[in-house]
Amino acid sequence: MWAVLQKWILALPSATDEQRKRRLGLQKELEWAVSELDDGNGIGEDGLVFAHCDLLCANVIAVPSSDAPVTSAGEPTTTVQFIDYEYATPSPAAFDIANHFAEWGGYDCDYNMMPTCAVRRQFLTEYVRSYTQHKGLPESSQKQIIDRLYEDVDRFRGIPGLYWGIWALIQAQISQIDFDYASYAETRLGEYYAWRRELDGSRAKAGEEMPLRERRWAQEV
């Protein structure tokens, strides 16, 4: 996904001084993110998995199966399938999961829908249970993997904003779809820069209120 981001930055318009300045700024942000996050220590081979990278609700199909075993709650087992692999690429699992969580806000970016700490850990518990079963890893390894992945997802929480913000800047120039990509780009990039300000402490130092997305992410329950 880092290579995808690099290609997108190089595809940004650069006809004016303002456009060139913005592209240079985003290039520096990408280089910083790679230096901070691309450590190769995540789950998967060399810290990479085959990631969907666009798991918004419209790309997740859940179909109850009448002939499958029922759950412990007496409900039919649900078969979950993913569609639209247009953006799939080798990626840190933490990015794919952080991006999925970001999509809980929908196209309107409703940050009240962001998963809290407890919800994220519950999700990751199921994710890791499935991962270890498929990899043939001992059950005793699950807690350590969950704890590490929880931390990694937290570290990546701002990157989806950078990823889709840059994508939207391109779409604002070329797309024929009736959607305000320019405003969407600013919203998503705003998520990224808000995360950066939490990391470096500049938001707190300025005495400003924590943005809703960051508050929701930090909420325990």
PDB file of C-alpha atoms in Angstrom:
ATOM      1  CA  MET A   1       0.000   0.000   0.000  1.00  0.00           C
ATOM      2  CA  TRP A   2       2.970   2.317   0.424  1.00  0.00           C
ATOM      3  CA  ALA A   3       3.774   1.875  -3.277  1.00  0.00           C
ATOM      4  CA  VAL A   4       0.157   2.663  -4.160  1.00  0.00           C
ATOM      5  CA  LEU A   5       0.314   5.860  -2.130  1.00  0.00           C
ATOM      6  CA  GLN A   6       3.526   6.838  -3.878  1.00  0.00           C
ATOM      7  CA  LYS A   7       1.938   6.352  -7.306  1.00  0.00           C
ATOM      8  CA  TRP A   8      -1.048   8.437  -6.287  1.00  0.00           C
ATOM      9  CA  ILE A   9       1.125  11.286  -5.040  1.00  0.00           C
ATOM     10  CA  LEU A  10       3.031  11.310  -8.323  1.00  0.00           C
ATOM     11  CA  ALA A  11      -0.315  11.480 -10.140  1.00  0.00           C
ATOM     12  CA  LEU A  12      -1.435  14.609  -8.276  1.00  0.00           C
ATOM     13  CA  PRO A  13      -1.761  17.782 -10.355  1.00  0.00           C
ATOM     14  CA  SER A  14       1.308  20.011 -10.350  1.00  0.00           C
ATOM     15  CA  ALA A  15       0.459  22.803 -12.783  1.00  0.00           C
ATOM     16  CA  THR A  16       0.518  25.596 -10.194  1.00  0.00           C
ATOM     17  CA  ASP A  17       2.848  26.560  -7.360  1.00  0.00           C
ATOM     18  CA  GLU A  18       0.116  25.715  -4.862  1.00  0.00           C
ATOM     19  CA  GLN A  19      -0.385  22.252  -6.349  1.00  0.00           C
ATOM     20  CA  ARG A  20       3.344  21.560  -6.392  1.00  0.00           C
ATOM     21  CA  LYS A  21       3.656  22.709  -2.790  1.00  0.00           C
ATOM     22  CA  ARG A  22       0.857  20.428  -1.705  1.00  0.00           C
ATOM     23  CA  ARG A  23       2.269  17.450  -3.571  1.00  0.00           C
ATOM     24  CA  LEU A  24       5.670  18.024  -1.970  1.00  0.00           C
ATOM     25  CA  GLY A  25       4.063  18.247   1.464  1.00  0.00           C
ATOM     26  CA  LEU A  26       2.191  14.982   0.960  1.00  0.00           C
ATOM     27  CA  GLN A  27       5.367  13.333  -0.307  1.00  0.00           C
ATOM     28  CA  LYS A  28       7.110  14.304   2.924  1.00  0.00           C
ATOM     29  CA  GLU A  29       4.203  12.925   4.948  1.00  0.00           C
ATOM     30  CA  LEU A  30       4.446   9.614   3.105  1.00  0.00           C
ATOM     31  CA  GLU A  31       8.183   9.394   3.717  1.00  0.00           C
ATOM     32  CA  TRP A  32       7.637  10.120   7.399  1.00  0.00           C
ATOM     33  CA  ALA A  33       4.885   7.494   7.662  1.00  0.00           C
ATOM     34  CA  VAL A  34       7.022   4.835   5.990  1.00  0.00           C
ATOM     35  CA  SER A  35       9.946   5.564   8.297  1.00  0.00           C
ATOM     36  CA  GLU A  36       7.706   5.345  11.369  1.00  0.00           C
ATOM     37  CA  LEU A  37       5.422   2.440  10.493  1.00  0.00           C
ATOM     38  CA  ASP A  38       7.026   0.205   7.869  1.00  0.00           C
ATOM     39  CA  ASP A  39       8.959  -1.998  10.297  1.00  0.00           C
ATOM     40  CA  GLY A  40       8.051  -5.411   8.836  1.00  0.00           C
ATOM     41  CA  ASN A  41       7.045  -6.729  12.254  1.00  0.00           C
ATOM     42  CA  GLY A  42       3.327  -7.267  11.712  1.00  0.00           C
ATOM     43  CA  ILE A  43       1.566 -10.571  11.174  1.00  0.00           C
ATOM     44  CA  GLY A  44       2.030 -12.318   7.849  1.00  0.00           C
ATOM     45  CA  GLU A  45       5.118 -12.851   5.727  1.00  0.00           C
ATOM     46  CA  ASP A  46       7.595  -9.996   6.226  1.00  0.00           C
ATOM     47  CA  GLY A  47       4.840  -8.120   8.035  1.00  0.00           C
ATOM     48  CA  LEU A  48       2.475  -8.184   5.043  1.00  0.00           C
ATOM     49  CA  VAL A  49      -0.837  -9.864   4.260  1.00  0.00           C
ATOM     50  CA  PHE A  50      -3.046  -9.855   1.185  1.00  0.00           C
ATOM     51  CA  ALA A  51      -5.215  -6.892   2.145  1.00  0.00           C
ATOM     52  CA  HIS A  52      -8.516  -5.767   0.676  1.00  0.00           C
ATOM     53  CA  CYS A  53      -7.864  -2.096   1.575  1.00  0.00           C
ATOM     54  CA  ASP A  54     -11.445  -0.988   0.857  1.00  0.00           C
ATOM     55  CA  LEU A  55     -13.674  -2.828   3.320  1.00  0.00           C
ATOM     56  CA  LEU A  56     -16.512  -0.362   3.539  1.00  0.00           C
ATOM     57  CA  CYS A  57     -19.966  -1.733   4.307  1.00  0.00           C
ATOM     58  CA  ALA A  58     -20.970  -2.028   0.638  1.00  0.00           C
ATOM     59  CA  ASN A  59     -18.089  -4.442   0.036  1.00  0.00           C
ATOM     60  CA  VAL A  60     -19.004  -6.810   2.878  1.00  0.00           C
ATOM     61  CA  ILE A  61     -21.794  -9.263   2.047  1.00  0.00           C
ATOM     62  CA  ALA A  62     -23.319 -11.172   4.972  1.00  0.00           C
ATOM     63  CA  VAL A  63     -25.723 -13.984   4.059  1.00  0.00           C
ATOM     64  CA  PRO A  64     -27.455 -16.122   6.733  1.00  0.00           C
ATOM     65  CA  SER A  65     -27.178 -19.811   5.868  1.00  0.00           C
ATOM     66  CA  SER A  66     -30.229 -21.916   6.740  1.00  0.00           C
ATOM     67  CA  ASP A  67     -28.419 -25.250   6.423  1.00  0.00           C
ATOM     68  CA  ALA A  68     -25.371 -24.243   8.478  1.00  0.00           C
ATOM     69  CA  PRO A  69     -24.925 -24.902  12.212  1.00  0.00           C
ATOM     70  CA  VAL A  70     -26.537 -22.382  14.534  1.00  0.00           C
ATOM     71  CA  THR A  71     -24.517 -20.157  16.824  1.00  0.00           C
ATOM     72  CA  SER A  72     -24.430 -20.461  20.609  1.00  0.00           C
ATOM     73  CA  ALA A  73     -27.228 -17.881  20.661  1.00  0.00           C
ATOM     74  CA  GLY A  74     -29.396 -20.145  18.512  1.00  0.00           C
ATOM     75  CA  GLU A  75     -29.057 -17.975  15.411  1.00  0.00           C
ATOM     76  CA  PRO A  76     -28.158 -19.234  11.907  1.00  0.00           C
ATOM     77  CA  THR A  77     -24.493 -19.056  11.010  1.00  0.00           C
ATOM     78  CA  THR A  78     -23.785 -16.108   8.730  1.00  0.00           C
ATOM     79  CA  THR A  79     -21.502 -16.470   5.726  1.00  0.00           C
ATOM     80  CA  VAL A  80     -19.439 -13.330   5.148  1.00  0.00           C
ATOM     81  CA  GLN A  81     -17.882 -12.580   1.784  1.00  0.00           C
ATOM     82  CA  PHE A  82     -15.934  -9.614   0.435  1.00  0.00           C
ATOM     83  CA  ILE A  83     -16.374  -8.077  -3.001  1.00  0.00           C
ATOM     84  CA  ASP A  84     -14.607  -5.395  -5.065  1.00  0.00           C
ATOM     85  CA  TYR A  85     -10.904  -6.175  -4.792  1.00  0.00           C
ATOM     86  CA  GLU A  86      -9.939  -3.186  -6.928  1.00  0.00           C
ATOM     87  CA  TYR A  87      -7.594  -1.790  -4.266  1.00  0.00           C
ATOM     88  CA  ALA A  88      -6.312  -5.099  -2.891  1.00  0.00           C
ATOM     89  CA  THR A  89      -2.552  -5.223  -2.415  1.00  0.00           C
ATOM     90  CA  PRO A  90       0.090  -6.594  -0.018  1.00  0.00           C
ATOM     91  CA  SER A  91      -0.173  -4.445   3.075  1.00  0.00           C
ATOM     92  CA  PRO A  92       0.334  -4.464   6.830  1.00  0.00           C
ATOM     93  CA  ALA A  93      -2.736  -6.094   8.365  1.00  0.00           C
ATOM     94  CA  ALA A  94      -2.907  -3.161  10.770  1.00  0.00           C
ATOM     95  CA  PHE A  95      -3.584  -0.779   7.888  1.00  0.00           C
ATOM     96  CA  ASP A  96      -6.336  -2.956   6.420  1.00  0.00           C
ATOM     97  CA  ILE A  97      -8.036  -3.226   9.805  1.00  0.00           C
ATOM     98  CA  ALA A  98      -7.581   0.459  10.678  1.00  0.00           C
ATOM     99  CA  ASN A  99      -9.048   1.317   7.290  1.00  0.00           C
ATOM    100  CA  HIS A 100     -12.014  -0.981   7.907  1.00  0.00           C
ATOM    101  CA  PHE A 101     -12.641   0.747  11.234  1.00  0.00           C
ATOM    102  CA  ALA A 102     -12.420   4.138   9.515  1.00  0.00           C
ATOM    103  CA  GLU A 103     -15.124   2.999   7.100  1.00  0.00           C
ATOM    104  CA  TRP A 104     -17.560   2.557   9.975  1.00  0.00           C
ATOM    105  CA  GLY A 105     -18.181   6.285   9.637  1.00  0.00           C
ATOM    106  CA  GLY A 106     -19.477   5.850   6.093  1.00  0.00           C
ATOM    107  CA  TYR A 107     -19.178   8.329   3.244  1.00  0.00           C
ATOM    108  CA  ASP A 108     -20.408  11.068   5.584  1.00  0.00           C
ATOM    109  CA  CYS A 109     -17.487  10.421   7.956  1.00  0.00           C
ATOM    110  CA  ASP A 110     -19.714  10.166  11.026  1.00  0.00           C
ATOM    111  CA  TYR A 111     -17.057   9.836  13.704  1.00  0.00           C
ATOM    112  CA  ASN A 112     -19.641   8.911  16.330  1.00  0.00           C
ATOM    113  CA  MET A 113     -19.612   5.499  14.648  1.00  0.00           C
ATOM    114  CA  MET A 114     -15.906   4.879  15.190  1.00  0.00           C
ATOM    115  CA  PRO A 115     -15.270   1.726  17.251  1.00  0.00           C
ATOM    116  CA  THR A 116     -14.193   2.231  20.844  1.00  0.00           C
ATOM    117  CA  CYS A 117     -11.243   0.465  22.466  1.00  0.00           C
ATOM    118  CA  ALA A 118     -13.427  -2.385  23.727  1.00  0.00           C
ATOM    119  CA  VAL A 119     -15.100  -2.902  20.355  1.00  0.00           C
ATOM    120  CA  ARG A 120     -11.771  -2.922  18.530  1.00  0.00           C
ATOM    121  CA  ARG A 121     -10.339  -5.490  20.909  1.00  0.00           C
ATOM    122  CA  GLN A 122     -13.412  -7.699  20.511  1.00  0.00           C
ATOM    123  CA  PHE A 123     -13.064  -7.504  16.721  1.00  0.00           C
ATOM    124  CA  LEU A 124      -9.353  -8.298  16.872  1.00  0.00           C
ATOM    125  CA  THR A 125      -9.968 -11.245  19.180  1.00  0.00           C
ATOM    126  CA  GLU A 126     -12.163 -12.860  16.525  1.00  0.00           C
ATOM    127  CA  TYR A 127      -9.765 -11.850  13.749  1.00  0.00           C
ATOM    128  CA  VAL A 128      -6.781 -13.407  15.497  1.00  0.00           C
ATOM    129  CA  ARG A 129      -8.723 -16.536  16.449  1.00  0.00           C
ATOM    130  CA  SER A 130      -9.434 -17.128  12.771  1.00  0.00           C
ATOM    131  CA  TYR A 131      -5.886 -16.172  11.758  1.00  0.00           C
ATOM    132  CA  THR A 132      -4.223 -18.601  14.163  1.00  0.00           C
ATOM    133  CA  GLN A 133      -6.566 -21.415  13.132  1.00  0.00           C
ATOM    134  CA  HIS A 134      -5.748 -20.914   9.452  1.00  0.00           C
ATOM    135  CA  LYS A 135      -2.018 -20.674  10.184  1.00  0.00           C
ATOM    136  CA  GLY A 136      -2.033 -23.672  12.505  1.00  0.00           C
ATOM    137  CA  LEU A 137      -0.671 -21.621  15.404  1.00  0.00           C
ATOM    138  CA  PRO A 138      -1.252 -22.694  19.015  1.00  0.00           C
ATOM    139  CA  GLU A 139      -4.176 -21.161  20.857  1.00  0.00           C
ATOM    140  CA  SER A 140      -1.755 -20.002  23.528  1.00  0.00           C
ATOM    141  CA  SER A 141      -0.251 -17.528  21.032  1.00  0.00           C
ATOM    142  CA  GLN A 142      -3.483 -15.623  20.503  1.00  0.00           C
ATOM    143  CA  LYS A 143      -3.260 -13.156  23.380  1.00  0.00           C
ATOM    144  CA  GLN A 144       0.199 -11.968  22.403  1.00  0.00           C
ATOM    145  CA  ILE A 145      -0.852 -11.523  18.770  1.00  0.00           C
ATOM    146  CA  ILE A 146      -4.026  -9.682  19.784  1.00  0.00           C
ATOM    147  CA  ASP A 147      -2.102  -7.296  22.024  1.00  0.00           C
ATOM    148  CA  ARG A 148       0.471  -6.539  19.330  1.00  0.00           C
ATOM    149  CA  LEU A 149      -2.118  -6.129  16.584  1.00  0.00           C
ATOM    150  CA  TYR A 150      -4.200  -3.860  18.815  1.00  0.00           C
ATOM    151  CA  GLU A 151      -1.184  -1.588  19.245  1.00  0.00           C
ATOM    152  CA  ASP A 152      -0.345  -1.717  15.541  1.00  0.00           C
ATOM    153  CA  VAL A 153      -3.890  -0.809  14.481  1.00  0.00           C
ATOM    154  CA  ASP A 154      -3.722   2.136  16.854  1.00  0.00           C
ATOM    155  CA  ARG A 155      -0.435   3.226  15.264  1.00  0.00           C
ATOM    156  CA  PHE A 156      -2.007   3.071  11.795  1.00  0.00           C
ATOM    157  CA  ARG A 157      -5.281   4.803  12.662  1.00  0.00           C
ATOM    158  CA  GLY A 158      -4.420   8.025  10.844  1.00  0.00           C
ATOM    159  CA  ILE A 159      -3.070   6.479   7.644  1.00  0.00           C
ATOM    160  CA  PRO A 160      -6.463   5.747   6.021  1.00  0.00           C
ATOM    161  CA  GLY A 161      -7.109   9.491   6.053  1.00  0.00           C
ATOM    162  CA  LEU A 162      -3.880  10.099   4.146  1.00  0.00           C
ATOM    163  CA  TYR A 163      -4.598   7.210   1.777  1.00  0.00           C
ATOM    164  CA  TRP A 164      -8.127   8.171   0.780  1.00  0.00           C
ATOM    165  CA  GLY A 165      -7.465  11.887   1.028  1.00  0.00           C
ATOM    166  CA  ILE A 166      -4.816  11.643  -1.692  1.00  0.00           C
ATOM    167  CA  TRP A 167      -7.060   9.340  -3.722  1.00  0.00           C
ATOM    168  CA  ALA A 168      -9.898  11.866  -3.500  1.00  0.00           C
ATOM    169  CA  LEU A 169      -7.642  14.709  -4.666  1.00  0.00           C
ATOM    170  CA  ILE A 170      -7.068  12.727  -7.859  1.00  0.00           C
ATOM    171  CA  GLN A 171     -10.747  11.861  -8.235  1.00  0.00           C
ATOM    172  CA  ALA A 172     -11.630  15.537  -7.898  1.00  0.00           C
ATOM    173  CA  GLN A 173      -9.677  16.098 -11.114  1.00  0.00           C
ATOM    174  CA  ILE A 174     -10.780  13.122 -13.209  1.00  0.00           C
ATOM    175  CA  SER A 175     -14.003  11.563 -11.916  1.00  0.00           C
ATOM    176  CA  GLN A 176     -17.310  12.033 -13.725  1.00  0.00           C
ATOM    177  CA  ILE A 177     -19.278  10.844 -10.680  1.00  0.00           C
ATOM    178  CA  ASP A 178     -21.520  13.440  -9.049  1.00  0.00           C
ATOM    179  CA  PHE A 179     -19.712  13.574  -5.713  1.00  0.00           C
ATOM    180  CA  ASP A 180     -17.796  16.359  -3.970  1.00  0.00           C
ATOM    181  CA  TYR A 181     -14.405  14.656  -3.973  1.00  0.00           C
ATOM    182  CA  ALA A 182     -12.575  17.902  -3.197  1.00  0.00           C
ATOM    183  CA  SER A 183     -14.408  18.349   0.110  1.00  0.00           C
ATOM    184  CA  TYR A 184     -14.097  14.655   0.881  1.00  0.00           C
ATOM    185  CA  ALA A 185     -10.334  14.893   0.336  1.00  0.00           C
ATOM    186  CA  GLU A 186     -10.039  17.711   2.856  1.00  0.00           C
ATOM    187  CA  THR A 187     -12.112  15.779   5.398  1.00  0.00           C
ATOM    188  CA  ARG A 188      -9.996  12.640   5.090  1.00  0.00           C
ATOM    189  CA  LEU A 189      -6.693  14.509   5.108  1.00  0.00           C
ATOM    190  CA  GLY A 190      -7.991  16.371   8.145  1.00  0.00           C
ATOM    191  CA  GLU A 191      -8.249  13.016   9.929  1.00  0.00           C
ATOM    192  CA  TYR A 192      -4.618  12.318   9.153  1.00  0.00           C
ATOM    193  CA  TYR A 193      -3.339  15.692  10.305  1.00  0.00           C
ATOM    194  CA  ALA A 194      -5.459  15.521  13.480  1.00  0.00           C
ATOM    195  CA  TRP A 195      -3.819  12.180  14.263  1.00  0.00           C
ATOM    196  CA  ARG A 196      -0.382  13.678  13.649  1.00  0.00           C
ATOM    197  CA  ARG A 197      -1.167  16.503  16.069  1.00  0.00           C
ATOM    198  CA  GLU A 198      -2.101  13.968  18.723  1.00  0.00           C
ATOM    199  CA  LEU A 199       1.172  12.136  18.189  1.00  0.00           C
ATOM    200  CA  ASP A 200       3.408  15.187  18.432  1.00  0.00           C
ATOM    201  CA  GLY A 201       1.356  16.814  21.192  1.00  0.00           C
ATOM    202  CA  SER A 202       0.798  20.046  19.268  1.00  0.00           C
ATOM    203  CA  ARG A 203      -2.983  19.929  19.693  1.00  0.00           C
ATOM    204  CA  ALA A 204      -2.743  19.613  23.478  1.00  0.00           C
ATOM    205  CA  LYS A 205       0.024  22.215  23.641  1.00  0.00           C
ATOM    206  CA  ALA A 206      -2.200  24.683  21.801  1.00  0.00           C
ATOM    207  CA  GLY A 207      -4.971  24.051  24.325  1.00  0.00           C
ATOM    208  CA  GLU A 208      -7.391  22.933  21.624  1.00  0.00           C
ATOM    209  CA  GLU A 209     -10.177  20.413  22.078  1.00  0.00           C
ATOM    210  CA  MET A 210      -9.486  16.874  20.926  1.00  0.00           C
ATOM    211  CA  PRO A 211     -11.325  16.172  17.639  1.00  0.00           C
ATOM    212  CA  LEU A 212     -14.342  13.870  17.819  1.00  0.00           C
ATOM    213  CA  ARG A 213     -12.655  11.091  15.842  1.00  0.00           C
ATOM    214  CA  GLU A 214      -9.711  10.992  18.236  1.00  0.00           C
ATOM    215  CA  ARG A 215     -11.985  11.203  21.280  1.00  0.00           C
ATOM    216  CA  ARG A 216     -14.081   8.317  20.044  1.00  0.00           C
ATOM    217  CA  TRP A 217     -10.991   6.248  19.263  1.00  0.00           C
ATOM    218  CA  ALA A 218      -9.666   6.802  22.794  1.00  0.00           C
ATOM    219  CA  GLN A 219     -13.009   5.955  24.430  1.00  0.00           C
ATOM    220  CA  GLU A 220     -12.837   2.723  26.410  1.00  0.00           C
ATOM    221  CA  VAL A 221     -16.415   1.459  26.015  1.00  0.00           C
TER     222      VAL A 221
END
